[in-house]
Structures are given as structure tokens and as C-alpha cells.
Amino acid sequence: MRPRLAAAALLSVTAMWGSTFFLIKDLLDRVPAADFLAVRFLIAFVALLLIAPRAIGRLQPGMLRRSICAGGIYGVAQIMQTTGLGHTDASISGFITGLYVVATPVLASLVFGIRVSRTVWIAVTMATIGLGILSLRGFSVGYGEAITFVSAILYAVHIVVLSRWSTSKDAFAMATIQMGVISAICFVAAIPGGLTLPGTAGDWGAVVYMALAAGALAMLAQTWAQSQLEAARAALLMTMEPVFAAAFAVLFGSETLRVRVAIGGAIVLVAMILAESSSRTKPPVHQVL
């Protein structure tokens, strides 16, 4: 049952992430990316720390170092993705970010020698095609697209190392440390221009939601889920993020449901189901490196 629960947890995470795209795009008009992220992840870190203040102290030194490393990777990826979102369309950002579904099995194979099944590669190809249909309406490579691509590679690295390093008993402490490291990196990035805080109750409400639901809770669920799933399978589940993003934009934003969005989303969904139907029924063995 644990792999199934882990898959359900990751799908919930992608739904929470998907709900933030139109919120972030709107917020960046008033608050710089690094400033918003620093405040968001500081709130998430404090919330997790208050819930279980002694969890970090129970971590072994090696696991503490790995948690800091994972948080650093994710923090830099967040800054790059959010900054890129301010220089490109949200749809293009969603597609490029989703390319971690391709990068993850490649990195897992090259770095750790993990065998990726043919079915998973077929699902990866389908998911990439679906993302393109869902997101793209023309494409050109500029500053925003370039740094978003780098963020996608970093997200893939984070998925791979989290699948190798995380354990269910250390998930809470690892998530807390990652939130703290991400916040620290974002505060450093925000220092040159000074810290700009949200100016309205609505903006603060959006930040708090993204901190607690799409930040603290999502990182906790992801860290635990990836202790039960292999990296390539986790990445495929996460490709549902732009599908959820499109759904939330239609339901709560001003966008209308277009045929290409429905077709692209359906292909991504089929790819995810294909990967899940062929996945192993037992959790992967994690090596501590």
C-alpha cells in the first residue's frame, strides 16, 4: 500500500503546486521573486519547526548534510524558475519546467546506474509531447526560457537525490531543513535590492497559502513519498503539475478551456497511468551516498 499512498501524496503535491502558477504570476508584478520566495519559505520553515522542534536534532550528521544539499539545490531552482516566470509566459514556463520528466531518468541512469524500463521511457516521451501540446503556442529561447531550463535540470537533480537519500522516518526533519535552507538562499538573493514585503491582505493571504500548503506540506509529502518511489516514477507523477495549473487557471482564473489544453492534459494523464500500471509494487532500496 505504501507506494500507492506515496503516488497519491505526490499527486496532491502537484495539485498544490499547480494552484500557485496564476497566483505567482500576479504577485510578481508587485514583489520581486527572491523577496517573495524568502518570505514564503521562511513561513514554511517556522511552521514545520514549531510542529516538531526536536525532529532536526534526531538526524544523523550524514543525513543533515544531505538535507542541506537537497535544500540548496531546490532553493536555487526556485529562484531561477520564479525569475524566469517574470520574463516568459506562464504556459511556456510550465512546459520547460516539466522537462525534468526527461532529465530525471537520464540523470538517474547516468549518475546512479539505475535501469529505466522501456515502458517508463515511452511514458516519458508521451508526457513530454503532452506537455508541449498543453503549454506551447510558439516558442523562442530568451533569458526567461534559458534560466527556466536550468531550473528544470536542478529540479531533476533534486528528485533523483531525494529518491536516493530520503527515508520515511527522517522525512519531517529533512523537509524542515530544506525549507530553512531555501529561505536562507532566497534572503541572500534578496539582499542587494532590499527586502520588499507584500503590501495588501490579499497578497499576504496568497503568500501564506503558498508557504503552508504548497511549501511546508508539499515538501513534507514529497520527501516522504520519494522514500517510497523511484525517481523516474516520481517525475512522471509530477508532470501533472501543469495539468493542474491549467485546470486552476480555468476554474479560478480568467482562462477558458481550449481543445489543445484538453488533449495535452489527457496525454499526460495517460502517460502517468501507463507508468503507474507497470511500476514495481515494492518500494526501491535506497543507497546512502
Backbone as a ProteinNet text record, in pm:
[ID]
protein_1_A
[PRIMARY]
MRPRLAAAALLSVTAMWGSTFFLIKDLLDRVPAADFLAVRFLIAFVALLLIAPRAIGRLQPGMLRRSICAGGIYGVAQIMQTTGLGHTDASISGFITGLYVVATPVLASLVFGIRVSRTVWIAVTMATIGLGILSLRGFSVGYGEAITFVSAILYAVHIVVLSRWSTSKDAFAMATIQMGVISAICFVAAIPGGLTLPGTAGDWGAVVYMALAAGALAMLAQTWAQSQLEAARAALLMTMEPVFAAAFAVLFGSETLRVRVAIGGAIVLVAMILAESSSRTKPPVHQVL
[TERTIARY]
81.4	0	85.1	206.6	286	316.6	357.7	380.1	256.3	138.6	14.4	-14.9	5.9	-12.7	87.2	210.7	313.1	275.1	222.2	177.7	64.3	-31	-141.2	-90.6	10.1	68	134.6	208.6	274.8	173.5	65.1	-39.4	-101.1	-118.9	-169.5	-71.4	57.9	161.7	154.7	142.3	138.4	13.9	-96	-217.6	-193	-126.4	-96.3	-0.2	101.7	194.2	120.8	35.4	-36.6	-126	-176.5	-265.4	-192.4	-58.5	17.8	59.5	51.5	107.5	44.6	-88.5	-150.8	-137.5	-124.2	-101.1	37.4	138.2	275.5	287.6	230.8	238.3	181.3	73.1	12	97.2	150.1	226.2	357.8	419.1	547.8	538	417.9	401.2	430	425.3	440.8	557	597	702.5	809.2	938.2	1044.1	1047	1095.3	1091.1	1163.3	1288.2	1366.1	1302.4	1246	1181.7	1059.6	977.4	857.5	895	996.1	1036.3	1096.6	1174.7	1235.8	1128.4	1027	919.1	837.1	807.5	726.6	791.5	919.4	983.4	1025.4	1040.2	1063.5	939.2	821.5	696.3	683	715.6	706.7	803.7	926.3	1026.7	982.4	934.9	891.3	773.5	680.5	564	606	694.9	741.2	822.2	902.2	985	898.8	790.8	701.7	626	594.3	521.1	607.4	733.5	823.5	962.4	981.8	1108.9	1229	1207.4	1318.9	1353.6	1277.9	1299.7	1438.6	1484.5	1614.7	1726.1	1714.9	1818.3	1836.4	1737.8	1746.7	1811.6	1841.8	1905.2	2051.7	2095.7	2237.8	2312.2	2440.7	2516.8	2515.5	2526.7	2525.9	2393.9	2283.8	2151.9	2129.4	2186.3	2176.7	2244.7	2363.1	2436	2357.6	2298.4	2221.8	2097.8	2035.5	1917	1953.9	2067.7	2114.3	2144.6	2209.1	2242	2114.8	2016.4	1890.7	1818.2	1817.9	1754.6	1824.1	1957.6	2031.6	1998.1	1989.4	1954.6	1815.6	1721.3	1583.3	1570.4	1645.2	1638.6	1684.1	1796.4	1846.2	1748.5	1691.1	1592.9	1470.6	1424.3	1308	1333.3	1450.3	1484.4	1487.1	1550.7	1561.5	1424.8	1342.6	1211.3	1122.8	1121	1034.8	1081.4	1213	1266.8	1233.2	1247.7	1214.8	1068.6	982.3	838.8	804.5	889.2	867.8	911.8	978.5	1030.7	976.5	880	820.4	676.9	600.5	461.8	455.2	351.1	333.7	322.6	259.9	243.9	378.7	465.9	598.7	682.8	672.3	743.5	702.3	571.6	522.8	577.3	586	638.9	786.8	867.1	1010.9	1041	971.4	990.6	956.8	852.6	811.6	910.8	1014.3	1115.7	1199.9	1181.3	1252	1207.5	1090.8	1045.8	1140	1205.3	1304.5	1439.6	1478.1	1609.7	1624.3	1516.1	1526.1	1572.6	1507.1	1557.1	1695.3	1727.9	1861.5	1966.6	1943.5	2038.2	2045.1	1929.6	1927.8	2007.9	2000.7	2073.8	2223.1	2257.4	2398	2473.8	2412.3	2482.6	2478.8	2362.7	2348.3	2334.4	2333.7	2323.2	2189	2083.1	1950.1	1888.8	1845.2	1784.1	1642.2	1614.1	1481.1	1413.7	1294.6	1226	1180.7	1157	1109.5	973.9	888.9	756.4	766.1	858.3	876.5	926.7	1018.8	1067.6	954.6	867.9	752.2	662.8	641	558.3	622.7	755.1	827.5	808.5	822	803.9	661.4	564	423.8	398.6	453.3	432.6	492.8	610.7	674.9	591.8	539.9	452.7	327	269.2	150.6	174.9	291.1	326.7	338.6	398.5	413.2	279	188.4	55.6	-19.7	-7	-76.6	-29.9	103	162	199.3	247.8	315.2	221.2	242.9	176.9	282.9	383.3	500.8	609.2	733.8	843	966.1	1027.6	1155.8	1238.2	1370.2	1457.2	1517.8	1484.9	1542.1	1591.2	1611.9	1663.8	1571.8	1442.7	1348.9	1344.4	1342.9	1337.2	1466.3	1580.5	1709.4	1723.7	1692.4	1709.8	1601.6	1486.5	1383.4	1429.4	1500.3	1553.9	1656.1	1743.1	1840.4	1767.4	1659.2	1582.2	1523.7	1481.9	1425.9	1530.7	1655	1763.6	1787.7	1785.6	1806.9	1692.2	1569.1	1457.1	1477.7	1528.1	1555.7	1661.6	1766	1870	1809.3	1723	1658.6	1572.9	1497.3	1414.1	1500.9	1611.7	1699.4	1762.3	1820.8	1888.4	1789.2	1669.3	1569.8	1523	1509.9	1471.4	1579.7	1705.5	1815.5	1840	1817.5	1856.8	1744.5	1622.4	1515.4	1471.5	1429.8	1371.8	1242.8	1151.3	1022.8	1037.6	1130.2	1144.1	1209	1286.9	1354.9	1284.8	1169.1	1104.2	1072	1018.8	979	1101.4	1206.4	1327	1391.2	1395.6	1453.1	1374	1241.5	1157.4	1180.6	1192.1	1214.9	1346.6	1452	1583.8	1582.6	1519	1513.3	1442.1	1333.6	1263.4	1354	1429.5	1519.5	1631.1	1689.5	1797.6	1745.8	1629.9	1571.1	1545.8	1490.6	1464.1	1593	1697.5	1825.8	1884.5	1879.7	1932.1	1855.1	1724	1640.6	1662.6	1684.6	1714.8	1847.4	1947	2075.3	2054.9	1972.1	1945.7	1869.1	1789.5	1707.3	1782.3	1898.1	1970.7	2009.7	2064.6	2111.2	2006.2	1882.2	1778.8	1694.3	1725.3	1641.9	1520	1464.3	1351.9	1219.2	1142	1008.8	904.4	817.2	713.9	581.5	494.6	359.8	290	216.4	158.9	11.5	-57.6	-201.5	-236.2	-354.7	-401.1	-417.1	-460.5	-475.5	-343.6	-240.2	-107.7	-51.9	-71	-25	-99.2	-228.3	-304.8	-250.7	-214.7	-158.2	-23.6	59.8	191.4	179.2	90.3	71.9	20.5	-73.8	-122.4	-8.3	71.6	181.9	290.4	303.4	402.8	360.1	235.1	190.4	145.5	64.4	11.7	111.2	148.7	236.7	383.7	413.9	551.3	577.8	538.4	567.8	503.2	370.9	300.4	346.8	366.3	408.3	547.8	641.8	777.1	777.9	697.6	688.3	634.4	526.5	466.9	562.4	631	724.9	840.5	897.2	1012.2	975.9	857.5	814.8	784.2	711.2	670.9	791.6	895.1	1011.5	1098.4	1071.4	1137.4	1075.1	960.3	888.5	889	933.9	923.6	1057.9	1077.1	1195.4	1182.3	1295.9	1298.3	1217.4	1231.5	1162.3	1010.6	964.5	820.8	771	848.7	810.6	801.2	898.5	898.4	775.9	737.5	618.6	492.9	481.4	366.5	363.2	480.9	488.2	454.5	452.8	415.6	268.7	193.8	54.7	46.5	158.2	156	99.3	149.8	90.5	-53.8	-92.9	-232.6	-320.2	-277.2	-350	-344.4	-228.4	-215.4	-317.9	-333.8	-432.6	-573.7	-599.2	-732.6	-768	-673.5	-698.5	-714.4	-636.2	-646.5	-784	-840.3	-973.9	-1080.8	-1065.3	-1167.3	-1168.5	-1047.9	-1039.7	-977.6	-915.6	-857.7	-950.1	-891.2	-971.3	-957.4	-887.3	-863.7	-984.2	-997.3	-1102.8	-1039	-1114.9	-1063.6	-1056.5	-935.4	-915	-892.9	-912.2	-900.6	-759.6	-658.4	-520.3	-487.5	-545.1	-522.8	-582.6	-703.2	-768.6	-691.7	-645.4	-571.7	-437.2	-363.1	-232.6	-244.6	-341.9	-362.7	-399.5	-480.3	-520.3	-400.4	-309.5	-190.4	-101.4	-81.5	-1.2	-64.4	-195.8	-266.3	-249.3	-260.4	-242.8	-99.3	-1.4	138.2	159.9	100.2	113.4	50.2	-67.6	-137	-56.2	2.8	84.9	203.8	270.8	386.3	345	230.8	184.6	142.9	81.8	33.2	147.7	265.5	379.5	483.5	455.6	555.7	569.9	679.7	703	607.6	574.8	483.4	555.1	687.9	761.7	846.1	871	949.1	1093.2	1165.1	1302.9	1393.9	1508.1	1609.9	1694.8	1709.5	1782.3	1926.1	2016	2155.5	2195.7	2266.1	2312.7	2451	2461.2	2587.4	2644.3
-121.1	0	126.7	119.7	242.4	309.1	234.2	300.2	370	310	372.5	500.1	494	614.8	722.4	681	776.3	841.8	761.9	816.7	916.1	882.3	973.9	1101.5	1088.7	1206.6	1297.9	1239.3	1320.9	1389.2	1321.7	1385.5	1503	1489.4	1600.9	1717	1684.1	1788.1	1863.9	1790.1	1857.7	1945	1902.2	1985.4	2116.1	2108.5	2230.2	2320	2260.4	2340.3	2404.3	2326.7	2378.4	2495.8	2497.5	2606.9	2738.8	2735.8	2857.5	2937.2	2880	2946.6	3083.6	3089.2	3218.6	3313.2	3258.9	3344.3	3408.5	3327.9	3380.1	3483.2	3451.5	3543.2	3679.3	3681.8	3807.7	3876	3800.9	3858.1	3920.1	3864	3914.3	4054.9	4102	4240	4340	4293.9	4384.8	4348.6	4220.9	4176.2	4101.5	4139.1	4067.4	3919.4	3838	3692.6	3645.1	3690.1	3643.7	3685.4	3805.7	3854.7	3770.1	3743	3660.9	3521.3	3461.2	3326.5	3322.1	3424.7	3428.9	3428.3	3511.7	3519.7	3391	3340.7	3218.5	3102	3077.2	2960.6	2982.2	3106.9	3132.8	3095.3	3133	3095.8	2943.4	2877.4	2731.2	2667.5	2719.8	2666.5	2682.4	2800.3	2826	2736.2	2716.7	2632.1	2488.9	2432.7	2295.8	2285.9	2387.9	2387.3	2391.4	2467.3	2476.2	2345.8	2274.2	2148.2	2041.5	2030.8	1928	1987.9	2066.6	2136.8	2045.8	1922.2	1832.8	1736.4	1743.1	1646.7	1659.8	1782.9	1804.1	1746.1	1759.4	1710.4	1560	1487	1340.5	1291	1381.6	1342.1	1305.1	1202.7	1170.1	1276.7	1301.8	1407.3	1392.3	1269.2	1248.1	1288.2	1254	1290.7	1440.5	1504.3	1650.3	1717	1668	1724.8	1704.2	1586.9	1559.4	1648.3	1673	1759.4	1902.1	1950.5	2084.9	2092	1988.8	1984	1984.7	1901.4	1895.7	2029.7	2093.7	2224.8	2329.3	2323.7	2418.4	2404.1	2279.4	2254.5	2309.5	2280.1	2323.6	2474.9	2536.4	2681.3	2755.7	2713.3	2776.7	2754.5	2633.7	2604.8	2694.8	2716.6	2801.6	2945.5	2998.9	3136.1	3147	3050.5	3054.6	3040.8	2946.6	2928.1	3050.8	3105.1	3219.8	3343.9	3364.4	3476.6	3460.1	3338.4	3312.8	3335.5	3305.5	3325.8	3472.5	3560.3	3703.1	3750.9	3663.8	3702.1	3614.7	3529.8	3447.1	3415.9	3361.9	3325.4	3210.2	3208.8	3101.7	2965.4	2962.4	2835.6	2779.9	2867.7	2824.2	2783.5	2859.8	2825.3	2687.1	2659.5	2529.1	2416.1	2439.4	2335.5	2310	2416.8	2399.9	2336.1	2382.4	2322.9	2174.5	2139.1	1999.4	1908.9	1967.2	1885	1805.4	1831.7	1747.1	1602	1578.2	1440.6	1364.4	1435	1373.2	1365.6	1474.9	1482.1	1384	1356.9	1272.4	1129.9	1056.1	920.5	919.7	1024	1031.7	1045.7	1137.4	1156.1	1032.3	972.5	853.2	739.9	730.1	625.7	655.6	780.5	817	821.5	880.2	903.1	781.1	717	606.4	469.7	466.6	339	270.7	349	292.4	257.3	133.7	90.6	145.3	208.7	263	175.3	126.1	33	101.6	19.3	71.5	139.7	81.6	140.3	280.5	298.8	430.8	530	487.5	577	615	519.5	550.1	652.4	633	725.8	864	868.6	996.2	1070.1	997	1058	1110	1030.3	1073.4	1197.5	1198.6	1311.8	1439.3	1427.7	1544.5	1598.8	1509.3	1551.2	1617.9	1557.1	1614.8	1751.8	1768.7	1899.4	2004.5	1963.7	2057.7	2101.6	2006	2039.6	2126.4	2091.6	2164.7	2308.5	2329.7	2457	2550.9	2496.6	2581.9	2641.6	2770	2841.6	2923.6	2854.4	2922.6	2920.5	2924	2911.1	2983.7	3062	3124.5	3121.8	3112.1	3099.6	3234.6	3286.2	3410.3	3389.3	3499.1	3492.2	3411.1	3439.6	3370.5	3221.4	3184	3042.7	2970.5	3038.6	2976.1	2943.1	3040.5	3012.7	2918.4	2915.7	2819	2678	2662.6	2531.3	2483.4	2574.4	2537.2	2493.4	2562.3	2523.3	2383.6	2348.9	2215	2107.2	2132.9	2037	2022.9	2134.9	2130.7	2057.1	2075.9	2000.7	1850.5	1813.7	1672.2	1618	1696.9	1656.5	1638.4	1731.8	1723.5	1597.3	1564.9	1444.5	1319.8	1315.6	1197.8	1181.1	1287.7	1273.8	1248.8	1307.1	1284.9	1139.2	1081.3	941	849	892.4	811.2	832.4	953.5	988.4	984	1012.2	1029	895.1	899.2	784.1	830.4	739.1	778.4	833.4	778.8	824.5	962.3	1001.4	1131.1	1235.5	1202.9	1291.1	1427.5	1429.8	1558.1	1647.1	1592.3	1671.4	1717.6	1630.5	1668.2	1780.9	1772.2	1877.5	2010	2005.3	2127.7	2193.1	2112.9	2167.2	2225.5	2155.2	2206.4	2341.1	2356.1	2484.4	2594.9	2564.4	2663.6	2703.7	2606.6	2635.1	2714.7	2676.7	2750.1	2895.2	2918.1	3054.1	3134.1	3073.1	3143.1	3183.7	3092.9	3123.9	3239.4	3238.9	3343.7	3477.7	3477.2	3602.1	3660.7	3576.7	3623.4	3686.2	3621.5	3674.7	3806.3	3827.1	3948.3	4066.2	4042.4	4148.2	4266.3	4244.2	4358.5	4466.9	4429.6	4529.3	4565.2	4508.3	4531	4441.7	4415.1	4322	4395.4	4352.8	4407.4	4306.6	4349.1	4261.4	4282.7	4182	4200.9	4319.1	4396	4519.5	4515.7	4407.4	4400.2	4269.8	4267.3	4147	4031.1	4063.4	3960.2	3896.8	3981.3	3929.6	3844.6	3889.5	3812	3678.6	3679.6	3555.4	3455.9	3505.5	3419.2	3362.7	3447.7	3403.9	3298.3	3320.7	3224.4	3090.6	3094.9	2970.7	2897	2969.1	2905.2	2857.1	2922.2	2880.3	2752.8	2749.2	2637.4	2517.4	2540.5	2429.5	2385.6	2480.2	2446.7	2452.6	2482.8	2487.4	2379.7	2403.8	2311.5	2174.4	2174	2047	1973.1	2046	1983	1922.5	1994.9	1941.2	1819.9	1823.6	1708.3	1586.6	1607.1	1496	1444.2	1534.7	1492.3	1413.4	1462.5	1395.9	1255.4	1241.1	1107.6	1020.1	1073.2	993.4	941.7	1023.8	980.5	880.5	859.8	749.6	616	620.8	500.2	476.8	575.6	567.4	589.9	526	552.8	688.6	747.4	885.7	904.6	813.2	830.3	826.4	737.1	728.1	854.4	905.7	1029.6	1145.6	1154.5	1263.8	1257.8	1137.8	1124	1168.4	1132.7	1177.6	1329.6	1390.9	1535.9	1610.9	1541.2	1610.6	1652	1607	1652	1796.9	1854.8	1993.6	2091.1	2094.7	2189.3	2157	2029.2	1994.3	2057.7	2043.9	2108	2260.5	2313.1	2457.7	2509.3	2436.9	2476	2465.8	2360.4	2342.5	2454.8	2492	2600.8	2734.3	2754.2	2878.7	2891.6	2776.7	2777.9	2798.3	2730.5	2734.2	2866.7	2918.3	3035.2	3157.4	3136.9	3249.3	3294.8	3358.8	3413.5	3332.3	3218.7	3141	3052.8	3019.6	2928.1	2796	2689	2557.2	2544.7	2523.2	2508.9	2362	2330.8	2191.8	2139.4	2220.4	2174	2147.4	2225.4	2203.8	2069.6	2042	1915.5	1796.5	1808.9	1698.8	1677.2	1786.1	1775.5	1718.2	1765.6	1714.7	1567.5	1526.2	1385.5	1295.5	1341.4	1261.7	1247	1356.3	1349.9	1252.7	1257.3	1168.8	1022.9	994	857	810.1	898.9	863.5	828	904.5	878.2	743.8	716.4	589.5	471.9	489.8	384.7	351.8	454	432.5	366.2	411	354.8	208.1	174	36.6	-62.1	-13.3	-102.6	-91.2	-8.5	16.2	-103.1	-103.8	-209.9	-194.9	-302.1	-297.5	-283.4	-290.1	-271.4	-146.7	-77.8	44.6	15.2	112.5	91.6	85.9	17.6	14.9	140.4	214.4	340.8	318.4	374.1	370.9	506.1	506.2	631	660.2	766.3	801.5	928.4
0	0	0	55.3	68.4	-65.4	-169.1	-298.5	-352.7	-330.3	-377.9	-299.4	-168.4	-86.8	-127.2	-156.8	-199.4	-331.5	-424.7	-553.1	-532.9	-444.6	-415.6	-350.7	-262.6	-197.9	-300	-395.2	-497.2	-587.9	-619.8	-699.7	-624.6	-494.6	-414	-415.3	-409.2	-414.3	-546	-657.2	-787.2	-800.1	-738.5	-740.3	-665.7	-551.3	-475.5	-552.6	-613.7	-695.1	-812.2	-878.2	-993.8	-959	-836.4	-795.3	-773.9	-774	-743.2	-866.4	-986.5	-1104.3	-1128.6	-1131.7	-1160.9	-1042.2	-919.3	-802.3	-808.8	-842.3	-850.5	-962.3	-1078.8	-1192.9	-1156.9	-1081.7	-1038.3	-932.1	-836.6	-725.4	-771.4	-876	-923.7	-982	-1009.6	-1055.5	-943.7	-817.9	-703.2	-610.4	-608.4	-516.9	-597.6	-585.9	-658	-622.9	-716.1	-699.8	-574.7	-555.1	-440.6	-308.8	-303.7	-181.6	-146.4	-247.2	-226.1	-178	-242.4	-205.3	-65.3	-29.3	104.3	212.4	195.6	294.1	294	175.5	164.2	237.4	211	269.6	414.5	456.8	599	679.7	630.2	697.4	703	593	588.2	687.7	695	786.4	931.5	967.2	1104.3	1141.1	1047.8	1074.7	1105.2	1023.6	1047.5	1176	1202.8	1323.5	1449	1445.3	1560.6	1584.6	1477.8	1491.7	1558.3	1515.8	1571.6	1591.2	1697.6	1716.7	1740.4	1783	1814.3	1701.8	1593	1485.1	1424.1	1403.7	1341.1	1426.7	1558.4	1648.7	1643.8	1594.8	1588.4	1459.1	1366.7	1240.7	1261.6	1191.4	1189.5	1109.2	1140.8	1070.3	918.5	870.7	726	663.7	728.9	677.4	684.8	785.8	796.6	677.3	641.5	526.6	397.3	382.2	260.6	252.3	366	368.3	327.8	378.7	342.7	193.7	141.6	-0.9	-86.1	-48.7	-124.3	-120.1	-2.5	9.2	-75.7	-82.1	-165.2	-312.5	-359.7	-499.1	-530.4	-441.4	-463.3	-454.9	-362.1	-346.4	-470.4	-527	-649.3	-764.2	-772	-877.5	-864.4	-740.4	-718.9	-764.2	-729.8	-770.1	-922.2	-987.9	-1134	-1200.1	-1151.4	-1212.6	-1193.3	-1072.3	-1043.8	-1118.3	-1125.9	-1202.8	-1350.5	-1401.4	-1540.8	-1570.6	-1473.9	-1492	-1513	-1458.8	-1479.1	-1616.5	-1694.9	-1826.9	-1939.6	-1910.1	-2014.7	-1976	-2069.4	-2041.4	-1942.3	-1860.4	-1763.3	-1832.1	-1950.2	-2021.5	-2066	-2118.9	-2161.9	-2041.8	-1933.8	-1810.9	-1762.2	-1766.4	-1722.7	-1807.6	-1940.8	-2028.9	-2003.1	-1997.5	-1979.2	-1843.6	-1740.2	-1608	-1611	-1684.3	-1693.3	-1763.9	-1826.1	-1891.9	-1793.3	-1662.9	-1566.3	-1577.3	-1640	-1657.8	-1749.9	-1842.6	-1930.5	-1860.4	-1793.6	-1730.9	-1614.9	-1542.2	-1423.2	-1453.9	-1544.4	-1571.5	-1635.2	-1713.9	-1772.9	-1663.5	-1569	-1459.3	-1370.2	-1341.1	-1256.5	-1320.1	-1452.4	-1523.2	-1530.2	-1563.7	-1581	-1448.5	-1346.1	-1220.2	-1129.4	-1118.6	-1023.8	-1090.2	-1223.7	-1293	-1274.9	-1251.4	-1230.9	-1367	-1381.1	-1506.3	-1516.4	-1628	-1653.9	-1758	-1727.4	-1816.1	-1944.8	-2046.1	-2174.3	-2158.8	-2075.7	-2054.8	-1996.7	-1902.8	-1843.3	-1947.5	-2034	-2139.1	-2235.1	-2266.4	-2350.9	-2281.6	-2151.3	-2075.6	-2069.2	-2053.3	-2051.9	-2183.9	-2295.5	-2427.7	-2444.6	-2404.8	-2413.6	-2329	-2206.9	-2117	-2175.3	-2236.7	-2297.7	-2413.2	-2498.6	-2608.3	-2553.3	-2450.9	-2389.9	-2330.9	-2266.1	-2209.9	-2319.5	-2432.5	-2543.6	-2599.7	-2619.6	-2670.6	-2571	-2442.6	-2337.8	-2325.3	-2338.4	-2297.9	-2412	-2522.3	-2619.7	-2723.6	-2750.8	-2859.7	-2932.2	-2979.2	-3032.6	-2927.4	-2971.3	-2875.4	-2927.2	-2840.5	-2871.4	-2743.6	-2758.7	-2642.6	-2610	-2493.4	-2443	-2301.1	-2229.5	-2093	-2002.6	-2006.2	-1919.2	-1946.4	-2074.9	-2110.2	-2070.4	-2087	-2056.5	-1907.9	-1820.9	-1678.3	-1626.3	-1691.7	-1653.8	-1688.2	-1800	-1837.6	-1735.1	-1689.8	-1585.9	-1458.9	-1425.5	-1306.9	-1324	-1445.5	-1469.5	-1444.6	-1487.1	-1462.3	-1312.8	-1240.4	-1095.7	-1025.7	-1071.8	-1015.1	-1036.8	-1153.7	-1181.1	-1084.9	-1062.2	-967.2	-827.8	-788.6	-656.9	-645.8	-748.9	-748.2	-733	-806.9	-803.1	-665.1	-611.2	-481.9	-369.1	-379	-274.8	-276.2	-394.4	-403.2	-346.8	-356.4	-305.1	-155.8	-107.4	28.9	130.9	92.2	191	249.9	375.7	443.5	511	531.2	588.5	729.5	809.6	947.8	957.3	856.1	858.2	772.7	714.6	617.5	676.9	798.4	858.1	880.4	939	965.3	835	734.1	605.4	540.6	546.8	489.2	561.3	694.3	772.1	734.6	727.6	692.2	551.8	458.9	321.8	315.7	389.6	393.6	447.3	553	610.6	514.7	446.8	351.9	233.3	181	68.4	106.8	226.2	273	284.3	341	358.1	223	125.1	-8.1	-70.6	-54.9	-113.7	-44.3	87	157.1	108.8	86.2	33.3	-104.4	-188.6	-322.6	-317	-210.3	-199.3	-140.8	-75.7	-5.1	-94.7	-215	-296	-320.3	-342.9	-371.1	-250.8	-135.3	-18	-20.8	96.1	105.8	87.9	-12.7	-37.9	9.1	100.3	154.4	81.5	81.9	24	89.9	11.6	63.6	94.9	59.3	83.3	154.5	214	282.4	183.4	61.7	-39.7	-77.8	-93.6	-126.4	-12.3	111.3	225.9	233.2	203.6	203.7	102.5	-16.6	-120.1	-76.5	-15.3	29.8	139.1	234.9	344.3	291	196.1	135.7	67	-11.7	-82.8	12.6	128.7	227.5	299.2	343.8	426.1	343.4	241.1	161.4	54.3	-35.3	-146.9	-108.8	17.6	64.1	166.7	292.1	402	380.6	359.8	343.3	218.6	108.8	-15.8	-3.5	58.8	74.7	166.2	271.4	361.7	287.4	211.8	137.4	30	-39.7	-143.9	-85.6	24.5	85.1	131.7	193.7	236.9	115.7	18.5	-97.6	-174.1	-184.7	-262	-187.4	-59.5	10.1	-29.2	-97.8	-137.4	-288.2	-367.1	-512.3	-579.1	-694.1	-773.6	-842.1	-878.1	-926.4	-1054.2	-1151.2	-1280	-1261.5	-1175	-1149.3	-1080.2	-985.1	-916.4	-1014.7	-1105.7	-1203.3	-1293.6	-1333.8	-1419.3	-1345.9	-1219.4	-1141.1	-1132.9	-1122.8	-1108.3	-1236	-1350.1	-1473.9	-1474	-1376.2	-1364.1	-1317	-1273.3	-1224.9	-1327	-1452.9	-1547.9	-1584.3	-1573.1	-1596.3	-1488.4	-1363	-1253.8	-1267.2	-1312	-1329.4	-1429.2	-1541	-1641.2	-1585.4	-1507.8	-1450.7	-1354.1	-1267.5	-1173.4	-1245.6	-1352.7	-1428.3	-1493.1	-1536.8	-1596.4	-1489.7	-1375.7	-1271.3	-1194.5	-1163.1	-1076.3	-1142.9	-1257.8	-1330.5	-1441.1	-1540.3	-1649.6	-1778.3	-1771.7	-1892.4	-1924.7	-2052.2	-2096.5	-2139	-2128.8	-2165	-2316.2	-2368.2	-2512.2	-2545.6	-2672.7	-2717.5	-2693	-2725.9	-2709	-2562.9	-2471.2	-2328.9	-2287	-2334.9	-2301.8	-2358.6	-2485.2	-2548	-2478.8	-2457.9	-2392.2	-2252.7	-2177.6	-2042.6	-2042.1	-2138.5	-2147	-2176.5	-2264.4	-2297.5	-2175.3	-2100.2	-1977.3	-1878.7	-1865.8	-1773	-1814.4	-1943.7	-1992.2	-1966.3	-1987.4	-1962.2	-1815.4	-1726.3	-1583.6	-1547.4	-1601.4	-1573.6	-1628.1	-1747.2	-1806.5	-1716.5	-1667	-1579.7	-1448.9	-1394.2	-1267.7	-1283	-1394.7	-1413.9	-1429.4	-1471.6	-1493.1	-1382.6	-1282.1	-1177.6	-1085.5	-1013.5	-916.3	-798.6	-736.5	-623.2	-490.4	-492.1	-367.6	-377.7	-264.9	-268.1	-303.7	-366.3	-404.7	-282.6	-302.3	-197.4	-209.6	-101.8	-105.1	-61.5	-137.9	-100.6	-46.5	63.8	123.5	68.2	-9.8	-76	-19.5
[MASK]
+++++++++++++++++++++++++++++++++++++++++++++++++++++++++++++++++++++++++++++++++++++++++++++++++++++++++++++++++++++++++++++++++++++++++++++++++++++++++++++++++++++++++++++++++++++++++++++++++++++++++++++++++++++++++++++++++++++++++++++++++++++++++++++++++++++++++++++++++++++++++++++++++

